[in-house]
XYZ file of C-alpha atoms in Angstrom:
746
model
C 9.455 8.690 32.668
C 8.295 11.537 34.416
C 7.544 10.911 38.264
C 4.792 13.656 38.964
C 2.109 12.129 41.063
C -1.291 12.406 40.239
C -2.637 15.797 40.649
C 0.583 17.716 40.441
C 0.810 20.161 37.595
C 3.598 20.177 34.664
C 3.195 24.058 34.051
C 0.891 25.685 36.602
C -1.305 26.393 33.742
C -5.021 26.150 33.609
C -6.269 22.542 33.374
C -9.382 21.462 32.188
C -12.453 19.715 34.050
C -11.282 16.222 35.006
C -13.380 13.398 33.690
C -14.222 10.054 35.838
C -12.003 7.992 34.587
C -13.180 3.982 35.043
C -11.611 0.822 33.915
C -14.054 0.706 31.679
C -13.391 3.864 29.935
C -9.987 3.222 30.063
C -10.380 -0.177 27.732
C -13.321 1.403 25.595
C -10.417 3.970 24.608
C -7.573 1.233 23.774
C -5.616 2.109 26.661
C -4.160 -0.711 28.743
C -3.702 -0.358 32.634
C -0.225 0.456 32.323
C -0.909 2.706 29.439
C -2.905 4.739 31.610
C -0.625 4.868 34.540
C 2.140 6.125 32.007
C -0.682 9.134 30.945
C -1.056 9.992 34.156
C 2.785 10.619 34.903
C 3.336 12.264 32.048
C 0.241 15.147 32.725
C 0.370 14.834 36.424
C -3.104 14.938 36.912
C -6.282 13.261 35.817
C -7.130 13.695 32.036
C -10.331 15.609 30.785
C -12.847 13.913 28.287
C -11.066 15.693 25.374
C -7.486 14.773 26.687
C -8.187 11.074 27.096
C -9.199 10.928 23.565
C -6.031 12.735 22.505
C -3.825 10.283 24.160
C -6.025 7.196 22.927
C -5.912 8.115 19.043
C -2.613 9.575 19.443
C -1.073 6.365 21.494
C -3.171 4.015 18.803
C -1.301 1.380 17.020
C -2.665 2.933 13.899
C -0.784 6.262 15.047
C 2.068 5.544 16.811
C 3.226 2.210 15.610
C 3.878 0.982 19.293
C 4.564 -2.699 18.153
C 6.359 -2.263 15.211
C 8.867 0.993 15.760
C 11.436 -1.041 17.225
C 11.732 -3.407 13.674
C 10.823 -0.609 11.394
C 14.099 1.124 12.390
C 16.252 -1.527 10.869
C 14.932 -0.945 7.140
C 17.043 0.891 4.480
C 15.579 4.301 4.160
C 18.431 6.308 2.311
C 20.099 6.386 -0.896
C 21.253 8.806 -3.496
C 18.081 8.882 -5.045
C 15.816 9.843 -1.838
C 15.252 13.353 -0.792
C 12.566 12.621 2.090
C 12.222 9.077 3.876
C 9.257 8.117 6.069
C 8.319 10.411 8.486
C 6.353 12.997 6.411
C 3.382 12.721 4.538
C 5.104 10.937 1.668
C 7.955 9.907 0.433
C 10.301 11.732 -2.443
C 12.507 10.265 -5.071
C 14.739 12.379 -7.341
C 13.863 12.010 -11.096
C 16.347 14.773 -12.179
C 15.695 17.885 -14.363
C 14.070 19.011 -11.115
C 11.424 16.787 -10.552
C 10.413 14.290 -7.923
C 7.896 11.888 -7.234
C 6.273 12.017 -4.336
C 4.204 8.552 -3.329
C 3.099 6.391 -0.615
C 0.807 3.353 0.269
C -1.635 2.996 3.221
C -4.392 0.444 4.242
C -7.921 0.989 4.882
C -8.804 -2.442 5.432
C -11.317 -2.622 9.196
C -13.469 0.468 7.406
C -13.715 -1.382 3.918
C -14.656 -4.690 5.557
C -17.439 -2.750 7.412
C -18.532 -0.329 4.376
C -16.909 -1.175 1.653
C -17.796 1.310 -0.799
C -17.167 4.480 1.574
C -14.117 2.406 3.248
C -12.391 2.233 -0.107
C -13.323 5.622 -1.386
C -11.994 7.626 1.822
C -8.991 5.130 1.940
C -8.212 6.884 -1.837
C -8.965 10.072 -0.666
C -6.653 9.807 2.018
C -3.675 8.912 0.133
C -4.174 11.423 -2.787
C -4.188 14.112 0.156
C -0.838 12.583 1.849
C 0.589 13.206 -1.663
C -0.769 16.780 -2.594
C -0.117 18.165 1.026
C 3.658 17.718 0.140
C 3.262 19.987 -3.459
C 2.482 17.099 -5.725
C -0.257 16.882 -8.610
C -1.497 13.036 -8.566
C -0.607 11.531 -11.506
C -1.353 7.651 -11.106
C -3.038 5.912 -8.225
C -2.422 2.093 -7.553
C -4.086 -0.550 -5.091
C -3.731 -4.459 -3.363
C -6.575 -5.787 -2.534
C -7.354 -8.966 -0.914
C -10.574 -10.961 -0.698
C -12.004 -13.810 0.908
C -12.954 -17.039 -1.219
C -15.037 -16.563 -4.542
C -17.552 -18.656 -2.356
C -17.692 -17.154 0.705
C -21.081 -15.535 1.206
C -19.650 -11.773 1.451
C -16.995 -11.814 -0.956
C -19.649 -10.595 -4.058
C -20.562 -7.654 -1.852
C -17.423 -6.629 -1.090
C -15.409 -6.971 -4.368
C -18.145 -4.748 -5.910
C -18.213 -1.959 -2.956
C -14.540 -1.715 -2.811
C -14.172 -1.536 -6.763
C -16.872 0.679 -7.103
C -15.490 2.975 -4.210
C -12.100 3.260 -5.432
C -13.453 3.778 -9.429
C -15.985 6.378 -7.815
C -13.506 8.452 -5.636
C -10.524 8.366 -8.462
C -12.520 8.845 -11.596
C -13.871 11.852 -9.802
C -10.858 13.035 -9.092
C -9.393 12.510 -12.540
C -6.357 10.741 -11.344
C -6.021 7.299 -13.471
C -6.114 4.286 -11.312
C -3.038 2.210 -13.592
C -2.425 -0.827 -11.711
C -2.628 -3.049 -8.859
C -3.572 -6.427 -7.753
C -6.314 -8.270 -6.643
C -5.975 -12.069 -4.756
C -8.500 -14.345 -3.559
C -8.058 -16.373 -0.397
C -10.433 -18.043 2.165
C -8.161 -16.531 5.103
C -9.572 -13.278 4.249
C -13.274 -13.846 4.732
C -13.116 -12.112 7.575
C -10.790 -9.634 7.205
C -10.176 -8.066 3.607
C -7.345 -5.736 2.684
C -7.576 -2.695 1.080
C -4.410 -0.592 0.454
C -4.220 2.436 -1.887
C -1.143 3.969 -3.307
C -0.638 7.167 -5.020
C 2.102 8.725 -7.006
C 2.621 12.535 -7.828
C 4.724 14.693 -9.411
C 6.469 17.701 -8.123
C 9.252 20.343 -8.351
C 12.135 19.704 -6.217
C 12.415 23.259 -5.130
C 8.442 23.459 -4.191
C 7.833 20.094 -1.748
C 6.181 21.318 1.355
C 6.695 19.716 4.688
C 4.722 19.366 7.825
C 6.911 21.024 10.279
C 5.300 24.419 11.854
C 8.513 26.244 12.806
C 8.000 29.622 14.167
C 5.744 31.140 17.191
C 2.928 33.414 16.570
C 1.923 32.658 13.144
C -1.657 31.769 12.190
C -3.120 27.757 12.199
C -5.280 27.757 9.612
C -8.416 25.287 8.948
C -9.300 24.745 5.139
C -11.455 22.479 3.364
C -14.955 20.509 4.194
C -16.943 21.065 7.425
C -16.059 18.853 10.566
C -18.868 16.239 11.439
C -19.211 13.496 13.732
C -18.144 10.834 11.223
C -14.877 8.648 11.887
C -14.821 9.255 15.339
C -12.429 6.682 16.673
C -11.395 5.228 13.245
C -8.042 5.382 14.461
C -8.693 3.475 17.581
C -11.020 0.780 15.663
C -8.190 0.616 13.092
C -5.863 -0.819 15.978
C -8.487 -3.282 17.268
C -9.377 -6.491 16.204
C -12.691 -7.651 14.670
C -15.683 -9.773 16.448
C -19.109 -10.661 15.709
C -20.164 -7.004 16.830
C -17.884 -5.431 13.681
C -20.781 -4.360 11.925
C -22.016 -1.965 14.803
C -18.498 0.123 14.465
C -20.258 1.188 11.147
C -20.323 4.750 12.237
C -17.089 5.125 12.955
C -16.349 4.698 8.974
C -15.623 8.211 6.981
C -17.864 9.199 4.496
C -15.841 10.846 1.394
C -16.715 13.730 -1.401
C -14.683 13.245 -4.360
C -15.522 16.403 -6.091
C -15.049 18.488 -2.570
C -11.394 16.645 -2.535
C -10.611 17.913 -6.253
C -11.521 21.685 -5.307
C -9.171 21.117 -2.245
C -6.400 20.124 -4.499
C -6.629 23.003 -6.707
C -6.823 25.589 -3.832
C -4.188 23.729 -2.085
C -1.443 23.796 -5.312
C -2.582 27.145 -6.112
C -1.956 29.018 -2.792
C 1.484 26.468 -3.211
C 2.345 28.490 -5.969
C 3.208 31.313 -3.537
C 5.083 31.604 -0.704
C 2.577 31.885 2.171
C 2.730 28.350 3.439
C 5.370 27.601 6.155
C 3.713 23.969 7.162
C 0.797 21.660 6.258
C -0.707 18.214 7.097
C -3.887 16.356 6.023
C -6.056 15.753 8.493
C -6.122 11.670 7.903
C -6.350 9.137 10.764
C -7.047 11.112 14.524
C -8.057 14.316 12.102
C -7.086 17.740 13.675
C -5.521 15.762 17.050
C -2.903 13.858 15.020
C -2.354 16.579 12.511
C -2.185 19.905 15.244
C 0.306 17.582 17.505
C 2.483 16.519 14.524
C 3.263 19.683 12.788
C 3.492 21.116 16.348
C 6.147 18.724 17.222
C 8.127 18.840 14.795
C 8.244 22.479 14.408
C 9.084 22.762 18.198
C 6.328 24.840 19.237
C 3.101 24.755 21.011
C -0.623 25.061 19.146
C -3.237 27.085 20.981
C -6.909 26.300 19.090
C -10.080 27.867 19.667
C -12.688 25.261 18.485
C -15.629 27.327 18.172
C -13.736 28.918 15.332
C -13.849 25.293 13.158
C -16.127 24.849 10.487
C -18.959 22.726 11.624
C -21.550 20.645 9.451
C -23.430 19.765 13.014
C -24.566 21.246 15.941
C -23.461 20.720 19.200
C -20.454 19.228 18.529
C -18.090 18.565 21.623
C -14.525 19.678 21.630
C -14.072 15.724 22.100
C -15.710 15.303 18.847
C -14.129 18.197 16.967
C -10.597 16.943 18.480
C -11.223 12.895 16.973
C -13.326 13.271 14.241
C -12.232 12.124 10.799
C -14.230 13.815 8.771
C -12.293 14.003 5.205
C -11.185 16.519 2.479
C -9.715 18.870 5.346
C -6.407 20.285 5.565
C -4.385 22.252 8.516
C -1.563 24.854 7.667
C 0.636 27.196 9.185
C 1.002 30.392 7.455
C 3.112 33.491 7.364
C 1.352 36.479 9.164
C -0.324 38.674 6.864
C -1.235 36.116 4.065
C -4.683 35.100 5.395
C -6.629 37.342 3.121
C -4.833 36.444 0.151
C -4.796 32.693 0.898
C -8.402 33.178 2.516
C -9.568 34.492 -1.358
C -8.223 31.322 -3.300
C -10.155 28.952 -0.677
C -13.329 30.926 -1.364
C -12.982 30.767 -4.832
C -12.852 27.346 -4.803
C -15.903 27.570 -2.636
C -14.011 25.568 0.573
C -13.999 26.709 4.326
C -10.978 28.562 5.420
C -10.531 29.500 9.003
C -8.009 30.694 11.085
C -8.674 28.784 14.525
C -5.635 29.679 16.534
C -1.808 30.027 16.493
C 1.562 28.700 17.053
C 3.330 29.170 20.825
C 6.377 28.717 22.358
C 4.868 26.959 25.223
C 5.471 23.395 23.786
C 1.506 22.658 24.528
C -1.398 21.631 22.853
C -4.291 24.336 24.212
C -7.685 23.361 23.316
C -10.293 25.860 23.867
C -13.820 25.684 23.293
C -17.172 27.926 24.579
C -14.039 30.127 26.720
C -12.787 26.768 28.395
C -9.480 25.363 28.431
C -10.696 21.468 27.293
C -7.236 19.877 26.822
C -3.917 21.465 27.931
C -0.862 18.880 26.962
C 2.677 18.726 26.553
C 2.942 18.270 22.813
C 6.482 16.483 22.557
C 5.666 14.149 25.364
C 2.296 13.824 23.751
C 4.025 13.067 20.256
C 6.909 11.078 21.219
C 5.976 9.221 24.659
C 3.791 6.413 22.996
C 5.018 3.003 24.663
C 7.568 1.319 22.419
C 6.871 -2.433 22.693
C 9.676 -5.031 21.898
C 6.954 -8.070 21.957
C 8.160 -11.313 22.390
C 8.032 -13.392 19.037
C 8.352 -17.136 17.871
C 10.144 -17.526 14.456
C 8.761 -19.003 12.227
C 9.201 -23.208 11.625
C 10.935 -24.088 8.735
C 8.725 -26.346 6.271
C 10.068 -29.064 4.179
C 10.692 -28.396 0.546
C 7.701 -30.175 -1.561
C 9.117 -32.968 -4.290
C 7.273 -32.803 -7.335
C 6.993 -36.560 -7.533
C 5.220 -36.014 -4.126
C 2.295 -34.731 -5.920
C -0.302 -36.542 -8.467
C 0.388 -36.835 -12.047
C -1.011 -34.995 -14.840
C -1.871 -36.485 -18.143
C -2.988 -33.388 -19.538
C -1.237 -30.184 -18.852
C -3.078 -28.061 -20.639
C -6.448 -28.913 -18.946
C -4.457 -28.310 -16.142
C -3.296 -24.557 -17.482
C -7.020 -23.548 -18.590
C -8.143 -24.627 -14.847
C -5.356 -22.014 -13.515
C -5.901 -19.317 -16.147
C -9.725 -19.644 -15.557
C -9.776 -19.880 -11.887
C -9.852 -17.230 -8.800
C -6.046 -16.954 -8.470
C -5.039 -16.609 -12.271
C -8.463 -15.052 -13.991
C -8.153 -11.665 -16.039
C -8.752 -8.514 -13.873
C -10.027 -6.542 -16.616
C -13.454 -6.450 -15.043
C -11.999 -4.725 -12.465
C -9.935 -2.483 -14.090
C -12.356 -1.839 -16.457
C -14.288 0.622 -14.058
C -11.129 2.750 -13.325
C -10.222 5.494 -15.570
C -6.870 4.416 -16.267
C -6.588 7.037 -19.326
C -7.715 10.345 -17.747
C -4.453 12.994 -18.043
C -3.754 11.333 -21.187
C -0.326 10.541 -19.817
C -0.981 6.769 -19.298
C 1.450 5.081 -21.574
C 1.961 1.499 -19.433
C -2.103 0.346 -18.916
C -3.310 -2.224 -16.758
C -2.697 -5.936 -17.482
C 0.811 -5.879 -18.188
C 3.819 -6.614 -15.542
C 4.069 -2.814 -14.309
C 1.947 0.429 -15.122
C 3.919 3.273 -17.002
C 2.577 6.766 -16.970
C 4.410 9.477 -18.675
C 6.007 12.225 -16.747
C 3.955 14.891 -18.380
C 5.928 17.225 -21.321
C 8.725 15.224 -21.482
C 10.273 11.608 -22.222
C 10.471 9.836 -19.151
C 8.173 7.557 -17.760
C 7.267 6.374 -14.004
C 6.703 2.492 -13.481
C 5.098 1.484 -10.845
C 3.735 -2.167 -9.607
C 2.231 -3.542 -6.339
C 2.839 -6.927 -5.116
C 3.673 -9.491 -2.332
C 2.557 -13.589 -2.220
C 1.178 -14.216 1.339
C 1.383 -18.033 0.959
C 5.148 -17.874 0.757
C 5.342 -15.040 3.530
C 2.860 -17.343 5.708
C 5.170 -20.246 4.975
C 8.694 -19.044 5.377
C 8.432 -14.832 6.443
C 12.015 -14.361 5.525
C 11.527 -15.574 2.055
C 8.251 -14.153 1.411
C 9.577 -10.890 2.585
C 12.439 -10.494 0.144
C 10.293 -12.179 -2.534
C 7.728 -9.211 -1.945
C 10.284 -6.690 -2.596
C 11.883 -8.247 -5.662
C 8.678 -9.234 -7.303
C 8.021 -5.282 -7.642
C 11.796 -4.722 -8.919
C 11.227 -7.630 -11.416
C 8.202 -6.093 -12.542
C 9.494 -2.497 -13.039
C 12.627 -3.900 -14.274
C 10.292 -6.184 -17.283
C 8.791 -2.964 -18.766
C 12.832 -1.736 -19.092
C 12.598 0.891 -15.936
C 15.342 1.180 -13.242
C 13.624 0.358 -9.826
C 14.196 3.500 -7.896
C 12.252 3.073 -4.054
C 8.938 1.396 -2.189
C 6.329 2.036 -0.291
C 4.543 -0.264 1.824
C 1.612 -1.728 3.369
C 2.226 -3.924 6.439
C -0.653 -6.096 7.189
C -0.655 -8.675 9.606
C -2.786 -10.167 12.849
C -2.570 -9.290 16.491
C 0.796 -8.177 17.581
C 0.494 -9.535 21.281
C 0.731 -12.971 19.754
C 4.237 -14.173 19.747
C 3.641 -16.449 16.076
C 1.965 -13.258 14.478
C 4.852 -11.017 15.826
C 7.298 -13.853 14.315
C 6.056 -13.460 11.099
C 6.186 -9.339 11.143
C 9.735 -9.736 12.097
C 10.375 -12.234 9.608
C 8.722 -10.300 6.976
C 10.702 -7.058 7.888
C 14.139 -8.837 7.857
C 13.554 -10.438 4.100
C 12.514 -6.903 3.172
C 15.420 -4.910 4.562
C 17.879 -7.351 2.480
C 15.973 -7.427 -0.756
C 16.260 -3.601 -0.344
C 19.866 -3.412 0.305
C 20.554 -5.800 -2.278
C 19.113 -4.180 -4.910
C 19.642 -0.389 -3.419
C 15.698 0.022 -3.516
C 15.152 2.165 -0.285
C 11.832 2.392 1.509
C 10.898 5.840 1.669
C 7.098 5.496 2.980
C 4.462 3.371 4.343
C 1.710 1.871 7.088
C 1.371 -0.572 9.492
C -1.947 -2.330 9.642
C -2.083 -4.808 12.873
C -4.872 -6.346 14.393
C -6.140 -8.245 11.000
C -8.133 -11.011 12.833
C -11.861 -11.460 13.738
C -12.834 -14.157 16.556
C -8.489 -14.834 17.310
C -8.085 -15.951 13.671
C -5.625 -13.834 11.673
C -5.038 -13.104 8.081
C -1.693 -14.414 6.195
C 1.337 -12.247 6.810
C 0.813 -9.403 3.889
C 3.657 -6.746 3.505
C 2.443 -5.618 0.077
C 5.025 -3.613 -1.342
C 4.608 -0.840 -3.803
C 7.671 0.142 -6.076
C 8.458 3.176 -8.559
C 11.086 2.920 -11.301
C 12.180 5.412 -13.823
C 12.806 4.765 -17.652
C 14.140 7.989 -19.650
C 12.697 7.033 -22.731
C 8.990 5.703 -22.713
C 9.402 4.787 -26.403
C 11.561 2.225 -25.325
C 9.036 0.325 -22.966
C 8.524 -3.245 -23.587
C 5.223 -5.118 -22.531
C 4.000 -8.767 -21.804
C 2.430 -8.519 -25.425
C 3.170 -11.579 -28.122
C 2.623 -9.450 -30.861
C 4.028 -10.987 -33.948
C 4.649 -14.541 -35.316
C 8.342 -15.830 -35.813
C 9.640 -14.438 -32.625
C 11.811 -16.479 -30.845
C 10.901 -17.531 -27.296
C 13.622 -17.268 -24.761
C 14.002 -18.173 -20.802
C 16.477 -16.478 -18.957
C 16.958 -18.240 -15.337
C 17.179 -21.459 -14.104
C 14.236 -23.909 -12.909
C 14.259 -26.467 -10.793
C 10.773 -27.270 -10.593
C 10.031 -25.535 -7.414
C 6.272 -26.257 -6.434
C 5.986 -25.855 -2.580
C 3.185 -23.178 -2.335
C 2.949 -22.887 -5.754
C -0.932 -22.482 -7.638
C -0.217 -25.466 -8.784
C -0.038 -27.890 -5.978
C -3.422 -26.393 -4.951
C -4.976 -26.909 -8.240
C -3.988 -30.705 -7.561
C -4.229 -30.870 -3.733
C -6.631 -28.169 -2.398
C -3.850 -26.817 -0.150
C -0.374 -24.850 0.013
C 2.368 -26.548 1.959
C 5.922 -26.702 2.048
C 8.708 -24.240 1.683
C 7.978 -20.789 -1.113
C 10.851 -21.486 -3.767
C 14.246 -19.549 -2.187
C 14.885 -15.855 -3.308
C 18.654 -15.615 -4.249
C 19.068 -11.273 -4.558
C 22.576 -11.365 -6.331
C 21.142 -13.563 -9.225
C 17.955 -11.646 -9.330
C 19.979 -8.443 -9.317
C 21.858 -9.783 -12.106
C 19.452 -11.383 -14.134
C 17.285 -8.038 -13.914
C 19.907 -5.646 -15.083
C 20.875 -7.913 -17.458
C 17.200 -7.967 -18.781
C 16.613 -4.285 -18.552
C 20.027 -3.692 -20.582
C 18.686 -5.317 -23.360
C 15.226 -4.197 -23.214
C 16.951 -0.400 -23.527
C 19.076 -1.832 -26.203
C 15.870 -2.232 -28.389
C 16.975 -6.141 -28.785
C 13.850 -7.125 -27.343
C 10.166 -7.509 -28.728
C 8.403 -8.400 -25.168
C 9.313 -9.149 -21.885
C 7.511 -10.873 -18.922
C 8.744 -12.011 -15.563
C 7.623 -15.366 -14.410
C 5.796 -15.519 -10.748
C 2.392 -17.243 -10.062
C 1.773 -20.327 -11.833
C 5.433 -20.918 -13.483
C 6.379 -21.054 -17.057
C 3.223 -22.226 -18.958
C 1.205 -19.549 -17.058
C 3.616 -16.808 -17.918
C 3.664 -17.904 -21.869
C -0.378 -18.176 -21.951
C -0.279 -14.744 -20.884
C 2.188 -13.428 -23.184
C 0.072 -15.242 -25.723
C -3.208 -13.808 -24.968
C -1.844 -10.220 -24.760
C -0.785 -10.228 -28.056
C -3.383 -13.018 -29.535
C -0.514 -14.977 -31.108
C 0.173 -18.413 -30.070
C 3.617 -19.973 -29.685
C 5.213 -23.357 -30.473
C 7.036 -24.981 -27.793
C 9.875 -27.151 -27.532
C 9.282 -30.485 -25.093
C 10.752 -30.541 -22.013
C 13.484 -33.385 -21.610
C 15.592 -32.287 -18.791
C 15.514 -34.234 -15.362
C 13.024 -33.012 -13.441
C 9.303 -33.871 -13.676
C 7.659 -32.137 -16.708
C 4.808 -30.844 -14.465
C 7.534 -29.183 -12.466
C 9.296 -27.720 -15.088
C 6.014 -25.986 -16.807
C 4.398 -25.047 -13.537
C 7.044 -24.780 -10.964
C 7.355 -21.191 -9.445
C 11.287 -20.693 -9.082
C 12.424 -17.143 -9.105
C 14.606 -14.826 -10.927
C 13.326 -15.696 -14.671
C 12.238 -13.616 -17.434
C 10.774 -14.739 -20.807
C 12.223 -12.904 -23.510
C 10.671 -12.151 -27.063
C 12.688 -11.512 -30.032
C 13.247 -11.659 -33.823
C 14.231 -15.416 -34.572
C 17.759 -14.640 -35.993
C 19.035 -12.737 -33.120
C 17.964 -15.206 -30.427
C 21.241 -17.050 -30.638
C 23.298 -13.786 -29.938
C 21.209 -13.010 -26.796
C 21.575 -16.294 -25.610
C 25.190 -15.971 -26.192
C 25.412 -12.410 -24.575
C 23.253 -13.660 -21.288
C 25.158 -17.015 -21.190
C 28.418 -14.927 -20.819
C 26.830 -13.347 -17.469
C 26.485 -16.726 -15.863
C 22.983 -16.798 -16.395
C 20.917 -20.127 -17.574
C 19.397 -19.171 -20.791
C 17.899 -21.307 -23.630
C 15.248 -20.986 -26.686
C 12.052 -22.697 -25.651
C 9.933 -21.710 -28.404
C 8.451 -19.846 -31.426
C 5.539 -17.526 -31.885
C 2.923 -18.688 -34.375
C -0.578 -19.038 -35.074
C -3.451 -18.935 -32.408
C -3.009 -21.829 -30.088
C -0.196 -22.898 -27.831
C 1.416 -26.095 -28.614
C 4.237 -28.432 -26.852
C 5.920 -30.208 -29.736
C 4.159 -33.856 -29.151
C 2.377 -32.602 -26.478
C -1.163 -31.641 -27.368
C -2.145 -27.599 -27.789
C -5.280 -25.280 -26.457
C -7.044 -22.925 -28.621
C -6.122 -18.822 -27.455
C -9.943 -18.872 -27.673
C -10.388 -21.591 -25.087
C -7.954 -19.840 -22.629
C -9.551 -16.798 -23.337
C -12.942 -17.828 -22.627
C -11.949 -19.197 -19.248
C -9.653 -16.659 -18.476
C -11.982 -13.404 -19.037
C -15.070 -14.938 -17.821
C -14.312 -15.845 -14.259
C -14.697 -12.640 -12.648
C -17.942 -11.406 -14.672
C -19.635 -14.427 -13.821
C -18.474 -14.369 -10.310
C -19.649 -10.936 -9.923
C -22.183 -10.373 -12.121
């Protein structure tokens, strides 16, 4: 740490006017007393107002990951398929044939709670910019949404606003929203989660990065004008809520998808030339983070004149311009002499284009306005000197395994099934995804509602599969097992359509990291995630950490949302969950032990989730999934579905409803309680539908691999029937399943 005393000079250069720094001002900027002392040691003098603002956002949890960096370094981020791992705008994986997928997931939680439409919309806009900044055309959006209890007074307002915001932005951009997940839990009543994911397609020789290498190069601002919206957005996202949260409404950004569509096309047009040396989205912390990160990665300084920044409001200060999070803006470093041709492109698309500075050899960020230096800071220390905390943590105590015998008996299995399928946890999300244009661009071949969405790699037979998953109740009970299961669930869903999983992105949503119990959840989940990724050769290439998701000291359940992608060489070989024909044998692959702890069935009977979650055997997951995928690609399977929330009978019902064909099931005659057999949430299980005449051979094939496999039924009619155990009409199930959300949200 620099030992310069207050008032000394690092470089003898021109210093801005210092601000009157008080304890209250430091706290308002989200800095601790020790962090402010560290700031003084770095710059050797009292900061200006603009400099204090710059440090506040660069050292915010949202931008610096100061509570999480130590643990994030332990995650597996490399593999033969990885072109770019964490550290850039998005991750990049190789698809072969000179093509790459560029993808990332990010949170927009706090803004979406305060202003659901704009918060969700700008979350979608921001993640798409992260992707096309790197030279990719976005081809698919997904999301992971968590809301409070359906009966909560705010839930309807928040769901309607968030869904409308996602739909409005994605639909206007002409990018299909093809998949995701939406869950309800009272523990999100005061802190909803809105995690947005985008996948883009690029040529491997046309990927753009953010390192501004070279001196005397023009620094160029493009896109929308700068306003006062979003100031201190990054700082707000790094603090917990209280009863005055609505007062933070001015820090929510306002998006314009029509402008972003123009920006996308203009950027891609310029990227077809060789003019761009570096490019960065102005996301969280706006002009500050983009300029600092570009300069730091390139080992240069930036000298910027804010008088040249396009502004939509009068009298904006340097502080406001550097911290504004106005949307639809990019910062570029271009080759000298290319400015006129580049400006011509942006003029054509009716977007602002302004040369606002140049790169220097000083290694400093110099910000000028009206001829006055408003900030003069060392880039390297500003970017890299944020504190890295190894916060104390407490490991979550192990929970007892819940015995099925401890749950009440259920006389009518189908009544329980109808309640589950027609309740908040498992009801159809059709009302949501029908508001999204999931077919625009014409390449969606695996629509919402299945295990994974699939989009065709345009002009080829290849398909990209994608899914988002996490089970927070598992993570809360046992962070390690829950972290494993979140990764495995995406891997399983991608496998179930026939694709080979490639890599993941994530959104790590947790409460206040200064609380040892919360930090223990974070550490445990990351350990589980890391072990799962290593076991499955499924590296993490990008992601986002969102902490302080709590209000008045009450945090959300740990929610490490995972977004996975996979590749299938021929999309004609895809399978779906739908039972579309009669006379198909239904085969269960995987061992059923009847694990009911943390299950939806347990909550249905007792009103709560208790005990240990189902354990995840990573070697078994790998062996089972690889075998199922091989069968899919061989063309032997008519339908596939993984068994997860709600257990076996729920998975069967989902297959029947998807294809509008019923099934006659064999009665369970094993040793465990029958309710646990039908509703337990044991992992590493799949349901396969195959022509009846081929069932024996497939069972034998899987059994040779040491996988427990049995035929449990035959597709037939319009009911789900258990021999000797009653039945339920598909129409009865469909009415409950499809009606819940429209009735709740109308």
